[in-house]
Coordinates of C-alpha atoms in Angstrom, one line a residue:
X35 CA -0.1 -0.2 0.1
X36 CA 1.0 3.5 -0.8
X37 CA 0.2 7.0 -0.2
X38 CA -0.9 9.0 -3.3
X39 CA 1.8 11.8 -4.2
X40 CA -1.0 13.9 -4.8
X41 CA -2.0 16.2 -1.8
X42 CA -5.3 18.2 -1.3
X43 CA -5.5 21.1 1.1
X44 CA -8.9 21.6 2.8
X45 CA -9.3 23.3 5.9
X46 CA -10.6 20.9 8.8
X47 CA -13.3 23.3 10.7
X48 CA -15.2 23.7 7.1
X49 CA -18.7 22.7 7.0
X50 CA -21.5 22.1 4.3
X51 CA -23.3 25.5 3.7
X52 CA -26.4 23.8 5.2
X53 CA -24.9 23.5 8.9
X54 CA -26.4 26.1 11.1
X55 CA -24.9 28.0 14.1
X56 CA -26.3 28.4 17.7
X57 CA -25.0 29.3 20.7
X58 CA -23.3 27.2 23.0
X59 CA -24.6 25.8 26.4
X60 CA -22.6 28.9 28.0
X61 CA -24.7 31.8 26.3
X62 CA -27.1 33.1 28.6
X63 CA -28.3 36.7 26.6
X64 CA -26.8 36.4 23.0
X65 CA -24.1 36.1 21.0
X66 CA -22.7 39.0 19.2
X67 CA -22.7 39.2 15.2
X68 CA -19.9 41.4 14.2
X69 CA -19.0 42.9 10.6
X70 CA -15.2 41.7 10.5
X71 CA -13.6 38.5 12.5
X72 CA -12.0 40.5 15.7
X73 CA -13.2 42.0 18.7
X74 CA -12.9 45.4 19.5
X75 CA -15.1 48.8 20.0
X76 CA -14.3 49.6 16.6
X77 CA -15.6 47.1 15.0
X78 CA -19.3 47.2 13.6
X79 CA -22.3 44.9 15.5
X80 CA -24.7 43.7 13.0
X81 CA -26.6 41.6 15.1
X82 CA -27.3 39.0 17.6
X83 CA -27.9 35.2 17.5
X84 CA -30.2 34.4 21.2
X85 CA -30.5 30.9 22.6
X86 CA -33.2 29.1 20.4
X87 CA -32.2 31.1 17.3
X88 CA -29.6 29.8 14.6
X89 CA -27.8 30.9 11.3
X90 CA -26.6 29.6 8.3
X91 CA -23.1 28.6 8.5
X92 CA -20.9 30.4 5.4
X93 CA -17.4 29.5 6.2
X94 CA -15.3 28.4 9.4
X95 CA -11.7 29.4 8.3
X96 CA -10.8 31.8 11.0
X97 CA -8.9 30.6 14.0
X98 CA -11.9 31.9 16.5
X99 CA -14.5 32.9 14.2
X100 CA -17.4 31.3 12.3
X101 CA -19.1 33.2 9.0
X102 CA -22.5 33.2 9.2
X103 CA -26.0 34.7 7.6
X104 CA -29.1 35.7 9.9
X105 CA -32.6 34.7 8.9
X106 CA -33.1 38.5 7.9
X107 CA -30.1 38.0 5.6
X108 CA -27.7 39.5 7.4
X109 CA -24.0 38.3 7.0
X110 CA -21.0 38.6 9.5
X111 CA -18.9 36.9 12.1
X112 CA -19.6 35.1 15.3
X113 CA -17.0 33.9 18.0
X114 CA -16.0 30.0 17.8
X115 CA -16.2 29.8 21.3
X116 CA -19.7 31.0 22.2
X117 CA -20.9 28.9 19.6
X118 CA -21.2 25.8 18.2
X119 CA -22.1 24.1 14.8
X120 CA -25.5 21.8 14.3
X121 CA -25.4 19.8 10.9
X122 CA -28.7 20.8 9.3
X123 CA -29.2 17.5 7.6
X124 CA -27.9 14.3 9.2
X125 CA -24.5 12.7 7.9
X126 CA -25.5 10.1 5.1
X127 CA -22.1 8.6 4.5
X128 CA -21.0 5.3 5.9
X129 CA -17.7 6.2 7.0
X130 CA -15.7 5.5 10.2
X131 CA -14.3 8.8 11.5
X132 CA -11.4 8.5 14.3
X133 CA -10.7 12.2 16.2
X134 CA -7.7 12.4 18.0
X135 CA -8.6 15.6 19.5
X136 CA -5.8 18.2 20.9
X137 CA -6.5 18.2 24.7
X138 CA -2.5 19.6 25.4
X139 CA -0.7 17.1 27.7
X140 CA -3.4 14.8 28.0
X141 CA -5.8 12.5 25.7
X142 CA -9.0 12.5 24.1
X143 CA -10.1 10.4 21.0
X144 CA -13.7 10.3 19.5
X145 CA -14.8 7.5 17.2
X146 CA -17.8 8.1 15.0
X147 CA -19.3 4.7 13.8
X148 CA -20.7 4.1 10.2
X149 CA -24.0 3.4 11.7
X150 CA -23.6 7.4 13.4
X151 CA -22.7 5.4 17.3
X152 CA -20.1 7.4 18.9
X153 CA -17.3 6.1 21.0
X154 CA -15.4 8.4 23.5
X155 CA -11.7 7.2 24.6
X156 CA -10.6 9.3 27.5
X157 CA -11.0 13.1 27.9
X158 CA -8.2 14.5 30.1
X159 CA -5.4 17.3 30.2
X160 CA -2.7 18.3 32.9
X161 CA -1.5 21.2 31.1
X162 CA -2.4 23.4 27.9
X163 CA -6.4 22.0 27.3
X164 CA -8.8 24.4 27.0
X165 CA -11.9 22.7 28.4
X166 CA -14.2 24.9 26.6
X167 CA -13.0 24.2 23.5
X168 CA -12.7 20.7 23.8
X169 CA -16.2 20.7 24.6
X170 CA -17.0 22.8 21.8
X171 CA -15.3 20.4 19.2
X172 CA -16.9 17.1 20.7
X173 CA -20.4 18.7 20.4
X174 CA -19.6 20.2 16.8
X175 CA -19.1 16.5 16.0
X176 CA -22.3 15.0 17.6
X177 CA -25.5 14.8 16.0
X178 CA -28.4 17.0 17.8
X179 CA -29.2 14.3 20.2
X180 CA -26.0 15.0 21.9
X181 CA -25.3 11.4 22.8
X182 CA -21.8 9.1 23.5
X183 CA -23.3 5.6 23.5
X184 CA -19.9 4.3 24.7
X185 CA -17.3 6.2 27.1
X186 CA -14.3 4.1 27.7
X187 CA -11.7 5.3 30.5
X188 CA -8.3 3.4 29.7
X189 CA -7.1 3.8 33.0
X190 CA -7.0 5.9 35.7
X191 CA -4.6 8.9 35.3
X192 CA -5.8 12.2 35.5
X193 CA -4.5 13.3 32.1
X194 CA -7.0 10.6 30.6
X195 CA -10.3 11.5 32.6
X196 CA -10.0 14.4 34.7
X197 CA -12.1 16.7 32.5
X198 CA -15.1 14.2 31.5
X199 CA -17.5 15.6 34.1
X200 CA -17.1 19.3 32.6
X201 CA -16.7 18.0 28.5
X202 CA -20.0 16.3 28.9
X203 CA -22.3 18.2 30.8
X204 CA -26.0 17.6 29.3
X205 CA -24.3 14.8 27.3
X206 CA -26.2 11.6 27.7
X207 CA -23.6 8.8 28.0
X208 CA -25.1 5.6 27.4
X209 CA -22.5 3.4 28.9
X210 CA -18.7 4.0 30.5
X211 CA -15.9 1.0 30.1
X212 CA -13.2 1.3 32.7
X213 CA -10.5 -0.7 34.7
X214 CA -9.0 -0.6 38.1
X215 CA -10.5 0.6 41.2
X216 CA -13.3 3.5 41.7
X217 CA -10.4 4.8 44.5
X218 CA -7.8 5.2 41.9
X219 CA -9.5 7.9 40.3
X220 CA -8.1 10.7 42.5
X221 CA -9.6 14.0 41.0
X222 CA -12.1 15.6 43.2
X223 CA -15.4 14.0 43.0
X224 CA -14.7 12.0 40.3
X225 CA -15.3 8.8 42.4
X226 CA -18.6 10.0 43.2
X227 CA -19.2 10.8 39.3
X228 CA -18.3 7.2 38.8
X229 CA -20.4 5.7 41.2
X230 CA -23.5 7.8 40.1
X231 CA -22.8 6.3 37.1
X232 CA -25.4 3.5 36.6
X233 CA -24.4 1.7 33.4
X234 CA -21.1 0.7 33.7
X235 CA -18.6 -2.2 33.4
X236 CA -15.4 -2.5 35.1
X237 CA -13.2 -5.0 33.1
X238 CA -10.8 -7.1 34.5
X239 CA -7.3 -9.4 32.9
X240 CA -9.6 -11.8 31.5
X241 CA -11.9 -9.4 29.5
X242 CA -10.1 -9.2 25.8
X243 CA -11.7 -10.6 22.7
X244 CA -10.2 -13.3 20.4
X245 CA -9.5 -12.3 16.6
X246 CA -12.7 -14.0 15.6
X247 CA -14.7 -12.6 18.4
X248 CA -15.2 -8.5 18.4
X249 CA -16.5 -7.0 21.3
X250 CA -20.2 -7.1 22.0
X251 CA -19.8 -4.1 24.8
X252 CA -19.0 -1.6 21.9
X253 CA -21.4 -1.6 19.1
X254 CA -20.1 0.3 15.9
X255 CA -22.0 -0.7 13.2
X256 CA -20.0 -2.6 10.5
X257 CA -16.9 -1.7 12.3
X258 CA -15.5 -4.1 14.8
X259 CA -13.9 -3.7 17.8
X260 CA -12.1 -5.3 19.8
X261 CA -10.4 -5.3 23.4
X262 CA -6.9 -6.1 23.4
X263 CA -6.2 -5.8 26.8
X264 CA -7.4 -4.7 30.3
X265 CA -6.4 -4.5 33.8
X266 CA -3.3 -6.3 33.4
X267 CA -1.4 -5.9 36.5
X268 CA 2.2 -7.9 36.0
X269 CA 5.1 -5.9 35.3
X270 CA 7.0 -2.9 37.3
X271 CA 4.3 -1.6 40.6
X272 CA 5.6 1.8 39.4
X273 CA 4.0 1.2 35.8
X274 CA 0.5 -0.4 37.3
X275 CA -1.8 2.5 36.3
X276 CA -0.4 2.5 32.7
X277 CA -0.2 -1.0 31.8
X278 CA -3.6 -1.4 33.0
X279 CA -4.8 0.3 30.1
X280 CA -7.6 -0.7 28.0
X281 CA -6.1 -1.2 24.4
X282 CA -8.6 -1.3 21.7
X283 CA -8.2 -2.3 17.9
X284 CA -11.0 -1.2 15.6
X285 CA -11.4 -2.8 12.3
X286 CA -13.8 -1.4 9.5
X287 CA -13.6 -3.9 6.1
X288 CA -9.8 -3.2 5.3
X289 CA -8.6 -0.5 8.0
X290 CA -7.8 -0.8 11.2
X291 CA -6.4 1.1 14.0
X292 CA -5.5 0.6 17.5
X293 CA -5.7 3.0 20.3
X294 CA -3.3 2.3 23.5
X295 CA -4.2 4.5 26.2
X296 CA -0.7 5.0 28.2
X297 CA -0.3 0.8 27.8
X298 CA 3.5 -0.2 28.6
X299 CA 6.4 -2.4 26.9
X300 CA 4.5 -4.8 29.7
X301 CA 1.0 -4.5 28.0
X302 CA 2.6 -4.7 24.6
X303 CA 4.1 -8.0 25.3
X304 CA 0.8 -9.4 26.6
X305 CA -0.9 -8.2 23.3
X306 CA 1.7 -9.6 20.9
X307 CA 1.5 -13.2 23.1
X308 CA -2.2 -13.1 22.3
X309 CA -2.6 -12.3 18.3
X310 CA -0.5 -13.3 15.4
X311 CA 1.8 -10.6 13.7
X312 CA -0.2 -10.5 10.6
X313 CA -3.7 -9.6 12.7
X314 CA -2.2 -6.8 14.5
X315 CA -0.7 -5.1 11.1
X316 CA -2.6 -2.0 11.1
X317 CA -3.0 1.2 9.5
X318 CA -2.8 3.4 12.1
X319 CA -1.3 3.5 15.9
X320 CA -1.9 5.7 18.3
X321 CA 1.6 6.0 20.5
X322 CA 1.2 4.6 23.8
X323 CA 2.0 6.9 26.5
X324 CA 1.9 9.7 24.5
X325 CA 5.2 9.1 22.9
X326 CA 7.0 8.0 25.6
X327 CA 10.2 5.7 25.0
X328 CA 10.5 4.7 28.5
X329 CA 7.5 3.1 29.2
X330 CA 5.9 2.6 25.3
X331 CA 6.4 1.3 21.9
X332 CA 9.2 -1.3 22.2
X333 CA 11.0 -2.0 19.1
X334 CA 9.2 -5.1 18.4
X335 CA 5.6 -3.5 19.0
X336 CA 6.2 -0.8 16.2
X337 CA 7.6 -3.3 13.9
X338 CA 4.9 -5.9 14.3
X339 CA 1.9 -3.3 14.0
X340 CA 4.4 -1.4 11.2
X341 CA 1.5 1.4 11.0
X342 CA 1.1 3.5 8.3
X343 CA 0.0 6.4 10.2
X344 CA 1.3 7.1 13.9
X345 CA -0.5 10.0 16.1
X346 CA 0.8 10.8 19.5
X347 CA -1.0 12.8 22.0
X348 CA 1.0 15.5 23.9
X349 CA 1.3 18.9 25.0
X350 CA 3.3 21.3 23.5
X351 CA 7.2 21.0 24.6
X352 CA 5.8 18.5 27.0
X353 CA 7.6 18.4 30.7
X354 CA 7.9 14.4 29.8
X355 CA 9.6 15.0 26.7
X356 CA 6.6 13.7 24.6
X357 CA 7.0 12.5 22.1
X358 CA 10.3 11.2 22.1
X359 CA 12.4 11.3 19.2
X360 CA 13.6 7.0 19.4
X361 CA 10.0 6.6 19.2
X362 CA 9.3 8.7 15.8
X363 CA 12.6 7.2 14.4
X364 CA 11.3 3.6 15.6
X365 CA 8.1 4.2 13.3
X366 CA 9.6 6.2 10.7
X367 CA 10.7 2.7 8.4
X368 CA 6.9 2.0 8.4
X369 CA 5.1 5.4 8.1
X370 CA 4.6 6.9 4.9
X371 CA 5.7 9.9 2.9
X372 CA 2.9 12.6 2.9
X373 CA 2.4 16.4 2.8
X374 CA 5.0 18.3 4.7
X375 CA 3.3 19.3 8.4
X376 CA 5.2 20.5 11.7
X377 CA 6.4 18.1 14.3
X378 CA 8.1 18.5 17.5
X379 CA 10.2 15.7 19.6
X380 CA 13.2 15.4 22.3
X381 CA 16.1 13.4 22.8
X382 CA 18.2 14.4 26.3
X383 CA 16.8 13.2 29.9
X384 CA 14.2 15.1 31.9
X385 CA 15.0 18.0 32.9
X386 CA 17.0 18.8 30.1
X387 CA 15.5 18.0 27.2
X388 CA 16.7 19.0 23.7
X389 CA 13.7 19.7 21.4
X390 CA 14.2 19.2 17.7
X391 CA 10.9 21.5 15.4
X392 CA 10.9 20.4 11.8
X393 CA 8.1 22.6 10.0
X394 CA 8.4 20.4 7.0
X395 CA 8.6 17.0 7.9
X396 CA 7.2 14.8 5.7
X397 CA 6.6 10.9 7.2
X398 CA 3.2 10.6 8.5
X399 CA 3.4 10.7 12.1
X400 CA 1.6 13.5 14.0
X401 CA 1.8 15.3 17.2
X402 CA -1.4 16.6 18.4
X403 CA 1.0 19.4 20.0
X404 CA 2.1 20.6 16.8
X405 CA -0.6 19.5 14.4
X406 CA -3.7 20.2 16.4
X407 CA -6.6 18.0 16.0
X408 CA -6.2 15.1 13.4
X409 CA -9.0 12.8 12.2
X410 CA -8.7 9.9 10.1
X411 CA -11.7 9.4 7.7
X412 CA -12.2 5.8 6.1
X413 CA -14.8 4.3 4.0
X414 CA -13.7 0.8 4.8
X415 CA -13.0 0.1 1.3
X416 CA -9.3 0.2 1.0
X417 CA -8.9 4.2 1.4
X418 CA -8.7 6.6 4.0
X419 CA -7.4 10.1 4.8
X420 CA -5.6 12.5 7.2
X421 CA -6.8 15.8 8.1
X422 CA -4.5 17.8 10.4
X423 CA -5.2 20.8 11.9
X424 CA -2.5 23.4 12.6
X425 CA -2.4 26.0 16.0
X426 CA 0.1 28.0 14.9
X427 CA -0.4 30.9 17.7
X428 CA 0.4 28.3 20.3
X429 CA 3.0 26.6 18.6
X430 CA 5.4 29.3 17.4
X431 CA 4.3 29.0 13.6
X432 CA 2.5 31.6 11.3
X433 CA -1.3 30.7 12.0
X434 CA -2.3 32.5 8.3
X435 CA 0.4 29.9 6.8
X436 CA -0.3 26.9 8.8
X437 CA -2.8 25.0 6.1
X438 CA -4.0 21.7 7.0
X439 CA -3.2 19.0 4.5
X440 CA -5.4 16.1 3.2
X441 CA -3.3 12.8 2.5
X442 CA -5.1 10.0 0.7
X443 CA -4.0 6.7 1.3
X444 CA -4.8 3.2 0.5
X445 CA -5.8 0.5 3.4
X446 CA -3.4 -2.4 3.7
X447 CA -5.9 -5.5 3.4

């Protein structure tokens, strides 16, 4: 399989003209409609968008603004922070979407299944994450019902769950999968939230799926979800929480992606011993533990999975050095050459990390720290695309020139 050399460009936030913009849940009175995509006393106010009202979305190209048309025909700009997008017509495509969400130093992945079901894997951040922006992004991807069918908390580290309550306020969550003990979740009041959740399943080390028997607890339409490992407790005591991470594989037709949580090399070896190398050969890998080389992505794991695309969920110049250069180098023999995009990775030892910044990196390895939200879409018929959204203002890149790229690929199988 190869990545096509031609590269298309599009904006991640672009939407169909029929989409509508409504005030976010935080709006009490109204959202101001401005003549220009900026605030300030010198910018004319053209109108207001009130709770219960909607406007037609014309474009969403500016970093902080949406261009809209009110029902009276007035066209102007509203703040992204105070609005959200609601699709006017439910999507009819039968695609699988994997959204690796930029949460700063933390983790969150939203899966939109071919039948419209939604699976949210983790929502947490311990630095650089904007809870309101994360919530707004997730809500924009959901339909008007605002429902998460399954919430997976991979393990009880705060950077994987501490934003769940605030992010999902007002969102129906049908089912929660988790590991460990309730007391392991030390974020204030979260233990009460978990206790009060009635429909939840606490996985143990026996709860993994054979390669011919996908999970019945995680329904994703025509896509199959496999629990590869959960609550593995062997290995170093200091790695306990990370090692117990729920690791998932999603297979849709000829496409496969593995989501790792903070799985350690102990977890990786357990999985390598359970499944054949051919079955574990995937298209996309979320790197374990944000791209850590100390705990995760051992050479055998990288070689066996041989992903064509890899994504690390990490904060900008993480205090932990994520992602690490050695992990990037382990994956480069397998990843494909794509449109250039920025990446930063570290070498050296804590606290004296040496950071390398490459604005013209061409391997299909992405960090949310430099690419923002990374979205992979596939029809399951042998092709997929990768879209990345750059946040230049935070990362020191010229935001106007940071054009997200679309890379087309062909699934391995």
